Tab-separated table of C-alpha atoms and ligand atoms in Angstrom:
chain	number	residue	atom	x	y	z
A	248	MET	CA	114.268	112.141	121.034
A	249	LYS	CA	111.171	111.642	118.907
A	250	ALA	CA	111.439	110.573	115.277
A	251	LEU	CA	109.565	109.019	112.365
A	252	VAL	CA	110.736	105.405	112.328
A	253	PHE	CA	110.345	102.853	109.518
A	254	HIS	CA	108.559	99.675	110.596
A	255	GLY	CA	107.571	98.313	107.191
A	256	PRO	CA	105.513	99.193	104.114
A	257	LYS	CA	102.942	101.910	104.922
A	258	ASP	CA	104.022	101.718	108.555
A	259	ILE	CA	105.962	104.799	109.638
A	260	ARG	CA	105.593	105.607	113.329
A	261	TYR	CA	106.279	108.631	115.487
A	262	GLU	CA	108.087	107.261	118.503
A	263	ASP	CA	111.085	107.433	120.829
A	264	PHE	CA	114.439	106.836	119.198
A	265	PRO	CA	117.932	107.088	120.741
A	266	ASP	CA	119.499	110.566	120.433
A	267	PRO	CA	122.251	110.639	117.804
A	268	GLY	CA	125.829	110.913	119.039
A	269	LEU	CA	128.938	111.889	117.102
A	270	SER	CA	130.270	108.727	115.472
A	271	SER	CA	133.172	110.621	113.853
A	272	PRO	CA	135.060	113.837	114.571
A	273	HIS	CA	134.070	114.992	111.069
A	274	HIS	CA	130.340	114.899	111.833
A	275	ALA	CA	127.998	117.377	113.547
A	276	ILE	CA	124.607	117.236	115.228
A	277	ILE	CA	121.732	119.532	114.316
A	278	GLU	CA	118.467	120.225	116.049
A	279	VAL	CA	116.079	119.795	113.139
A	280	SER	CA	113.909	122.842	112.454
A	281	HIS	CA	112.220	121.646	109.241
A	282	CYS	CA	112.262	118.545	107.084
A	283	SER	CA	110.293	117.334	104.090
A	284	ILE	CA	109.136	114.168	102.381
A	285	CYS	CA	110.642	113.306	99.001
A	286	GLY	CA	109.007	111.236	96.266
A	287	SER	CA	111.800	108.699	96.684
A	288	ASP	CA	110.765	108.202	100.329
A	289	LEU	CA	107.621	106.661	98.866
A	290	HIS	CA	109.671	103.789	97.439
A	291	LEU	CA	110.490	102.835	100.971
A	292	TYR	CA	106.889	103.462	102.017
A	293	HIS	CA	105.690	101.086	99.290
A	294	GLY	CA	108.135	98.343	100.236
A	295	ASP	CA	110.001	98.629	96.927
A	296	THR	CA	113.548	97.431	96.357
A	297	VAL	CA	115.978	100.372	96.245
A	298	GLY	CA	119.576	99.406	95.439
A	299	PRO	CA	120.491	96.516	97.741
A	300	MET	CA	117.569	97.161	100.126
A	301	ASP	CA	114.255	95.298	99.835
A	302	PHE	CA	111.903	97.321	102.004
A	303	SER	CA	109.180	94.689	101.895
A	304	LEU	CA	111.352	92.602	104.249
A	305	PRO	CA	111.753	93.247	107.978
A	306	GLN	CA	114.486	95.847	108.630
A	307	PRO	CA	116.402	96.970	111.680
A	308	GLN	CA	114.734	100.204	112.722
A	309	PHE	CA	115.916	103.571	111.491
A	310	CYS	CA	114.690	107.171	111.199
A	311	VAL	CA	113.458	108.188	107.750
A	312	GLY	CA	113.986	111.357	105.704
A	313	HIS	CA	116.800	112.920	103.677
A	314	GLU	CA	115.645	116.531	103.294
A	315	THR	CA	116.572	118.373	106.444
A	316	ILE	CA	117.623	121.756	107.772
A	317	GLY	CA	118.327	122.800	111.351
A	318	LYS	CA	120.568	124.476	113.873
A	319	VAL	CA	123.989	123.115	114.767
A	320	VAL	CA	124.113	121.979	118.397
A	321	GLU	CA	127.388	120.023	118.418
A	322	VAL	CA	130.398	119.765	116.112
A	323	GLY	CA	133.079	117.091	115.941
A	324	LYS	CA	136.682	118.068	116.708
A	325	SER	CA	137.748	117.982	113.062
A	326	VAL	CA	134.906	120.142	111.741
A	327	LYS	CA	136.466	123.447	110.704
A	328	ASN	CA	133.795	125.554	109.055
A	329	LEU	CA	130.790	125.226	111.341
A	330	GLN	CA	129.881	126.487	114.763
A	331	VAL	CA	127.166	125.750	117.268
A	332	GLY	CA	124.171	127.916	116.367
A	333	ASP	CA	124.751	127.953	112.607
A	334	ARG	CA	121.657	127.439	110.468
A	335	LEU	CA	122.484	124.481	108.257
A	336	LEU	CA	121.118	122.816	105.154
A	337	VAL	CA	122.127	119.190	104.787
A	338	ALA	CA	122.694	117.454	101.444
A	339	GLY	CA	120.381	114.453	101.083
A	340	GLY	CA	123.443	112.221	101.057
A	341	ALA	CA	127.072	112.409	102.149
A	342	GLY	CA	130.330	110.627	101.414
A	343	CYS	CA	133.202	110.248	103.853
A	344	GLY	CA	134.348	113.831	103.305
A	345	LEU	CA	137.955	112.671	103.356
A	346	CYS	CA	138.779	110.829	100.134
A	347	LYS	CA	139.944	112.799	97.109
A	348	PHE	CA	136.550	112.652	95.425
A	349	CYS	CA	134.668	113.884	98.489
A	350	LYS	CA	137.204	116.672	98.874
A	351	ALA	CA	136.611	117.607	95.245
A	352	GLY	CA	132.879	117.703	95.996
A	353	ASP	CA	131.675	114.592	94.144
A	354	LEU	CA	130.093	112.485	96.854
A	355	ARG	CA	128.950	109.834	94.396
A	356	ARG	CA	132.511	108.733	93.728
A	357	CYS	CA	133.409	108.394	97.413
A	358	THR	CA	135.885	105.529	97.766
A	359	SER	CA	135.138	104.756	101.402
A	360	ASP	CA	133.387	101.495	102.198
A	361	ARG	CA	130.566	103.236	104.048
A	362	PRO	CA	127.436	101.051	103.850
A	363	ALA	CA	125.058	104.000	103.247
A	364	MET	CA	125.377	107.305	101.434
A	365	VAL	CA	121.843	108.685	101.713
A	366	TYR	CA	120.043	109.607	104.921
A	367	GLY	CA	116.993	107.721	106.039
A	368	PHE	CA	117.201	104.473	104.107
A	369	SER	CA	119.037	102.260	106.601
A	370	PRO	CA	120.262	102.175	110.195
A	371	HIS	CA	123.743	103.093	108.892
A	372	MET	CA	122.595	106.638	108.253
A	373	ASN	CA	119.511	107.680	110.179
A	374	GLY	CA	117.225	110.223	108.599
A	375	GLY	CA	116.266	113.744	109.553
A	376	GLN	CA	112.521	113.415	110.115
A	377	ALA	CA	113.409	113.577	113.766
A	378	ASP	CA	114.237	116.018	116.549
A	379	TYR	CA	117.981	115.649	115.896
A	380	LEU	CA	120.186	114.474	113.039
A	381	GLU	CA	123.821	113.426	112.905
A	382	VAL	CA	125.212	115.274	109.868
A	383	PHE	CA	127.910	113.230	108.132
A	384	ALA	CA	131.074	114.942	106.846
A	385	ALA	CA	129.574	118.233	107.947
A	386	ASP	CA	132.221	120.534	106.447
A	387	ASN	CA	131.792	118.879	103.108
A	388	ALA	CA	128.148	117.867	102.635
A	389	ALA	CA	126.250	120.649	104.396
A	390	MET	CA	126.131	124.419	104.056
A	391	LYS	CA	125.294	127.429	106.186
A	392	ILE	CA	122.044	129.032	105.039
A	393	PRO	CA	122.274	132.753	104.212
A	394	ASP	CA	119.644	134.964	105.881
A	395	THR	CA	118.325	135.861	102.434
A	396	VAL	CA	117.249	132.284	101.766
A	397	SER	CA	113.988	131.061	103.324
A	398	ASP	CA	113.514	127.794	105.192
A	399	GLU	CA	111.419	126.482	102.298
A	400	GLN	CA	114.093	127.371	99.740
A	401	ALA	CA	116.839	125.812	101.857
A	402	LEU	CA	114.799	122.617	102.153
A	403	LEU	CA	114.369	122.539	98.384
A	404	MET	CA	118.140	122.739	97.994
A	405	THR	CA	118.685	119.575	100.066
A	406	ASP	CA	117.429	117.553	97.112
A	407	ALA	CA	114.507	118.596	94.877
A	408	ALA	CA	115.942	121.818	93.423
A	409	ALA	CA	119.392	120.278	93.061
A	410	THR	CA	117.983	117.226	91.303
A	411	GLY	CA	115.926	119.391	88.945
A	412	HIS	CA	118.959	121.514	88.122
A	413	PHE	CA	121.050	118.384	87.629
A	414	GLY	CA	118.515	117.014	85.142
A	415	LEU	CA	118.645	120.251	83.184
A	416	VAL	CA	122.449	120.346	83.151
A	417	GLY	CA	122.491	116.656	82.228
A	418	SER	CA	120.317	117.371	79.190
A	419	ARG	CA	123.112	119.713	78.009
A	420	PHE	CA	120.867	122.742	78.347
A	421	GLU	CA	122.105	126.096	77.081
A	422	PRO	CA	120.430	129.521	77.186
A	423	GLY	CA	118.011	129.893	74.296
A	424	ASP	CA	117.091	126.196	74.233
A	425	SER	CA	113.508	125.008	74.297
A	426	VAL	CA	112.806	122.571	77.126
A	427	ALA	CA	110.110	120.073	78.082
A	428	VAL	CA	109.908	118.828	81.657
A	429	ILE	CA	107.939	115.615	82.183
A	430	GLY	CA	106.465	115.420	85.685
A	431	GLN	CA	105.592	118.451	87.791
A	432	GLY	CA	106.274	117.189	91.260
A	433	PRO	CA	108.810	119.275	93.197
A	434	VAL	CA	111.807	118.082	91.130
A	435	GLY	CA	110.132	118.779	87.795
A	436	LEU	CA	108.768	122.113	88.963
A	437	MET	CA	112.226	123.197	90.064
A	438	ALA	CA	113.781	122.000	86.795
A	439	ALA	CA	111.248	124.122	84.914
A	440	GLU	CA	111.649	127.197	87.102
A	441	VAL	CA	115.442	126.988	86.836
A	442	ALA	CA	115.192	126.564	83.058
A	443	VAL	CA	113.133	129.747	82.783
A	444	ALA	CA	115.595	131.626	85.008
A	445	MET	CA	118.595	130.350	83.049
A	446	GLY	CA	117.266	131.644	79.757
A	447	ALA	CA	115.248	128.903	78.099
A	448	SER	CA	113.358	130.162	75.042
A	449	ARG	CA	110.321	127.992	75.839
A	450	VAL	CA	109.568	125.665	78.751
A	451	PHE	CA	106.761	123.116	78.390
A	452	THR	CA	105.672	121.380	81.608
A	453	ILE	CA	103.798	118.083	81.459
A	454	ASP	CA	101.740	116.516	84.230
A	455	PRO	CA	98.318	114.883	84.495
A	456	ILE	CA	97.481	116.894	87.645
A	457	LYS	CA	96.072	120.325	86.873
A	458	ALA	CA	97.119	122.002	90.141
A	459	ARG	CA	100.742	121.095	89.422
A	460	ARG	CA	100.569	122.325	85.867
A	461	ASP	CA	99.082	125.591	87.091
A	462	LEU	CA	101.995	126.135	89.481
A	463	SER	CA	104.420	126.080	86.566
A	464	ARG	CA	102.365	128.636	84.666
A	465	GLY	CA	103.173	131.033	87.522
A	466	PHE	CA	106.831	131.273	86.536
A	467	GLY	CA	106.291	131.386	82.808
A	468	ALA	CA	106.111	127.792	81.628
A	469	THR	CA	103.527	126.439	79.174
A	470	PRO	CA	101.659	123.662	80.989
A	471	LEU	CA	100.404	120.666	79.012
A	472	HIS	CA	98.384	117.569	79.824
A	473	PRO	CA	100.303	114.389	78.820
A	474	ASP	CA	97.634	113.531	76.235
A	475	GLU	CA	98.191	116.764	74.312
A	476	ALA	CA	101.912	117.228	74.976
A	477	ARG	CA	103.377	115.634	71.877
A	478	ASN	CA	101.030	117.281	69.390
A	479	VAL	CA	101.400	120.726	70.905
A	480	ILE	CA	105.172	120.495	71.244
A	481	LEU	CA	105.648	119.313	67.678
A	482	GLN	CA	103.342	122.061	66.453
A	483	GLU	CA	105.196	124.744	68.432
A	484	THR	CA	108.653	123.574	67.380
A	485	GLY	CA	108.140	123.340	63.631
A	486	GLY	CA	107.593	119.580	63.839
A	487	VAL	CA	111.025	118.690	65.238
A	488	GLY	CA	110.634	118.619	69.042
A	489	VAL	CA	112.309	120.511	71.870
A	490	ASP	CA	116.053	120.903	72.321
A	491	ARG	CA	116.058	119.399	75.850
A	492	VAL	CA	113.813	117.095	77.855
A	493	VAL	CA	114.032	116.550	81.603
A	494	GLU	CA	112.290	113.453	82.947
A	495	ALA	CA	111.278	113.691	86.611
A	496	VAL	CA	108.929	110.741	87.036
A	497	GLY	CA	110.892	107.508	86.582
A	498	ARG	CA	108.242	105.386	84.809
A	499	PRO	CA	108.821	103.395	81.584
A	500	GLU	CA	106.179	105.369	79.681
A	501	THR	CA	107.555	108.781	80.647
A	502	ILE	CA	111.130	107.752	79.873
A	503	THR	CA	110.037	106.527	76.459
A	504	GLN	CA	108.171	109.790	75.943
A	505	THR	CA	111.403	111.791	76.302
A	506	ILE	CA	112.616	110.489	72.948
A	507	ARG	CA	109.316	111.278	71.289
A	508	LEU	CA	109.514	114.902	72.426
A	509	VAL	CA	113.180	115.719	71.832
A	510	ARG	CA	114.503	116.980	68.506
A	511	PRO	CA	117.127	114.992	66.584
A	512	GLY	CA	120.513	115.769	68.099
A	513	GLY	CA	118.922	117.085	71.300
A	514	GLY	CA	119.505	116.017	74.883
A	515	VAL	CA	117.616	114.205	77.628
A	516	GLY	CA	118.217	114.239	81.389
A	517	ILE	CA	116.490	111.444	83.336
A	518	VAL	CA	116.344	112.082	87.079
A	519	GLY	CA	113.131	110.276	88.047
A	520	VAL	CA	114.123	107.304	90.199
A	521	VAL	CA	113.496	104.155	88.150
A	522	LEU	CA	112.879	100.883	89.951
A	523	ASP	CA	115.083	97.987	88.840
A	524	GLY	CA	112.259	95.998	87.280
A	525	ASP	CA	111.012	98.979	85.273
A	526	TRP	CA	114.058	99.501	83.054
A	527	GLY	CA	113.054	96.428	81.036
A	528	GLY	CA	109.881	98.206	79.940
A	529	VAL	CA	111.768	100.966	78.160
A	530	PRO	CA	112.362	100.388	74.425
A	531	PHE	CA	114.476	103.390	74.636
A	532	LEU	CA	118.062	103.261	73.530
A	533	ARG	CA	117.288	102.141	70.015
A	534	ARG	CA	115.086	105.176	69.542
A	535	ALA	CA	117.672	107.420	71.173
A	536	GLN	CA	120.307	106.195	68.764
A	537	GLY	CA	117.980	106.680	65.829
A	538	LYS	CA	117.676	110.363	66.691
A	539	SER	CA	121.303	110.844	67.836
A	540	VAL	CA	120.070	112.022	71.204
A	541	SER	CA	122.450	112.364	74.129
A	542	VAL	CA	120.968	110.776	77.233
A	543	MET	CA	121.983	111.310	80.847
A	544	ALA	CA	120.354	109.239	83.579
A	545	GLY	CA	121.572	109.822	87.084
A	546	ILE	CA	121.273	110.763	90.711
A	547	ALA	CA	122.310	114.335	91.529
A	548	ASN	CA	125.485	115.186	93.348
A	549	VAL	CA	123.565	117.800	95.291
A	550	LEU	CA	126.607	119.942	96.099
A	551	ASP	CA	127.274	120.644	92.420
A	552	SER	CA	124.059	122.646	92.175
A	553	TRP	CA	124.368	124.720	95.336
A	554	PRO	CA	126.398	127.647	93.957
A	555	THR	CA	123.993	128.161	91.044
A	556	LEU	CA	120.840	127.611	93.067
A	557	MET	CA	121.996	129.803	95.919
A	558	GLY	CA	122.637	132.653	93.489
A	559	LEU	CA	119.256	132.202	91.806
A	560	PHE	CA	117.373	132.025	95.104
A	561	GLU	CA	119.236	134.932	96.709
A	562	SER	CA	118.659	137.158	93.683
A	563	GLY	CA	114.984	136.172	93.495
A	564	ARG	CA	115.359	134.764	89.968
A	565	ILE	CA	113.857	131.524	91.259
A	566	LYS	CA	111.548	131.304	94.260
A	567	GLY	CA	110.177	127.788	94.682
A	568	ASP	CA	106.845	129.439	95.502
A	569	GLY	CA	103.775	127.332	96.078
A	570	MET	CA	105.743	124.114	96.363
A	571	PHE	CA	105.026	123.453	100.028
A	572	THR	CA	101.291	122.927	100.013
A	573	HIS	CA	101.068	121.278	103.428
A	574	SER	CA	102.722	121.462	106.832
A	575	PHE	CA	102.571	118.827	109.564
A	576	ASP	CA	103.920	118.419	113.068
A	577	LEU	CA	106.414	115.578	113.353
A	578	LYS	CA	103.995	113.718	115.609
A	579	ASP	CA	101.523	113.541	112.707
A	580	GLY	CA	104.164	112.270	110.297
A	581	ALA	CA	102.284	109.045	109.518
A	582	ASP	CA	99.325	111.121	108.288
A	583	ALA	CA	101.703	113.214	106.188
A	584	TYR	CA	103.065	110.095	104.455
A	585	SER	CA	99.611	108.752	103.788
A	586	LEU	CA	98.379	112.052	102.309
A	587	PHE	CA	101.523	112.391	100.184
A	588	ASP	CA	101.208	108.800	98.978
A	589	GLU	CA	97.569	109.270	97.957
A	590	ARG	CA	98.357	112.608	96.283
A	591	ALA	CA	95.309	113.824	98.151
A	592	ASP	CA	94.206	117.409	98.696
A	593	GLY	CA	96.353	118.911	95.920
A	594	VAL	CA	99.573	118.024	97.703
A	595	VAL	CA	102.853	118.924	96.010
A	596	LYS	CA	105.325	118.935	98.869
A	597	ILE	CA	104.960	118.538	102.627
A	598	MET	CA	106.972	120.326	105.271
A	599	ILE	CA	107.313	118.641	108.645
A	600	LYS	CA	108.278	120.470	111.830
A	601	PRO	CA	109.532	118.704	114.930
B	101	ZN	ZN1	114.885	112.962	97.738
B	102	ZN	ZN1	134.720	109.953	100.351
C-alpha cells in the first residue's frame, strides 16, 4: 500500500509501506476513506519529545496519523460487532480491549503492557494516513458511523471534537455557565460549539488568528483577540471572570491565562498538549489555589464523548462546519503537513484522502 511515513523532523514521505495484517483476532482492517492531521502530529513533525519518544532521533519507520475513518475490509475472529463493509470511525488511540478497564471503556487505564496506545507515533501502532489501517480492539475502540453523520463530522469525533468536549466536561461545565475557550484550532472550536449547544450562557473564544475567531462567531460565540480578552471578559462578567475556561493550546502563557480569566471557585480544563519542558514555565498552581479553582489537565478518553457528540451531531445541534478548510490527496501529504505547520492560507484543519 501507499502511506505517509515518518523519516524525521519535517520529513514525511508518501511511499510504499507493507500492507497491515491482523496481529490479533480482536483487530480489524479498514480501507481508509478519509484521514486528517492533528495539531499533536506537529510535535512529531517538529522532532519534539512526546512521552518516551524523542522524534529528533532516528526512528524505525512507521505510518503517521491518528484521525481516521474507513470501510471495514477484514475482521479478526473474535470481533463480534463489526462486519466487512461497515463504515467505521476509529478512536485516535486504543487499549487492549480485553482488560477490565478497556471493557468499561476507559482506554487510558488499560493494564496491558502494549508499547503504544495511540496510532501513528511508533512502529508498534501504525497510523491511518495510509491506504489501510489495522484497527486495534475494533469492537471496543471504534464505532460504526450512522448515515446521518458526515465524513467530516466522523473524522472530528476521532479526536478533536472528543478532546474539546472532554476539556469542557473537565472544567466541570454545567448549563448556564459562562465559558472562555483559549485557542480556536479544531479542538477549541469544537469545545466552544459544544458549549453553546449544551447551554452555556456566554462563550468567549480567544485566538490571535482572525479567520479562526470568525468561525466561532458562526455558532454564537463572542470572539476575542488575546490582547483584549481579559479586559472584555472581566467587564462582561461583573469583574469576576468566567465560570469555566478550556485551554486548547498547551503553551505556558495560555495555561497561565486560564487562571486570570476564571472566576474564584470556577473550573479549568487543560487539553492542549504541553511539552515536558514547558510545564516549568507555568507559575500556575499557586494562583489556582489562591482562587480555589478546580483544574483538570488531561488527554481525552475519546470513547467517553461519543454518545454525547453523536447525539449532538445527529440532531444538528453541533455541525463542525467550516473546520476542514483544505483537502489533499494522500500522495501530496508532505505538502499538507508543511501548509498545516506554517498555518498558511487560513488553514484550520486538513482532510486527506487516499
Ligand atoms: Zn490528535
Ligand atoms: Zn486494556
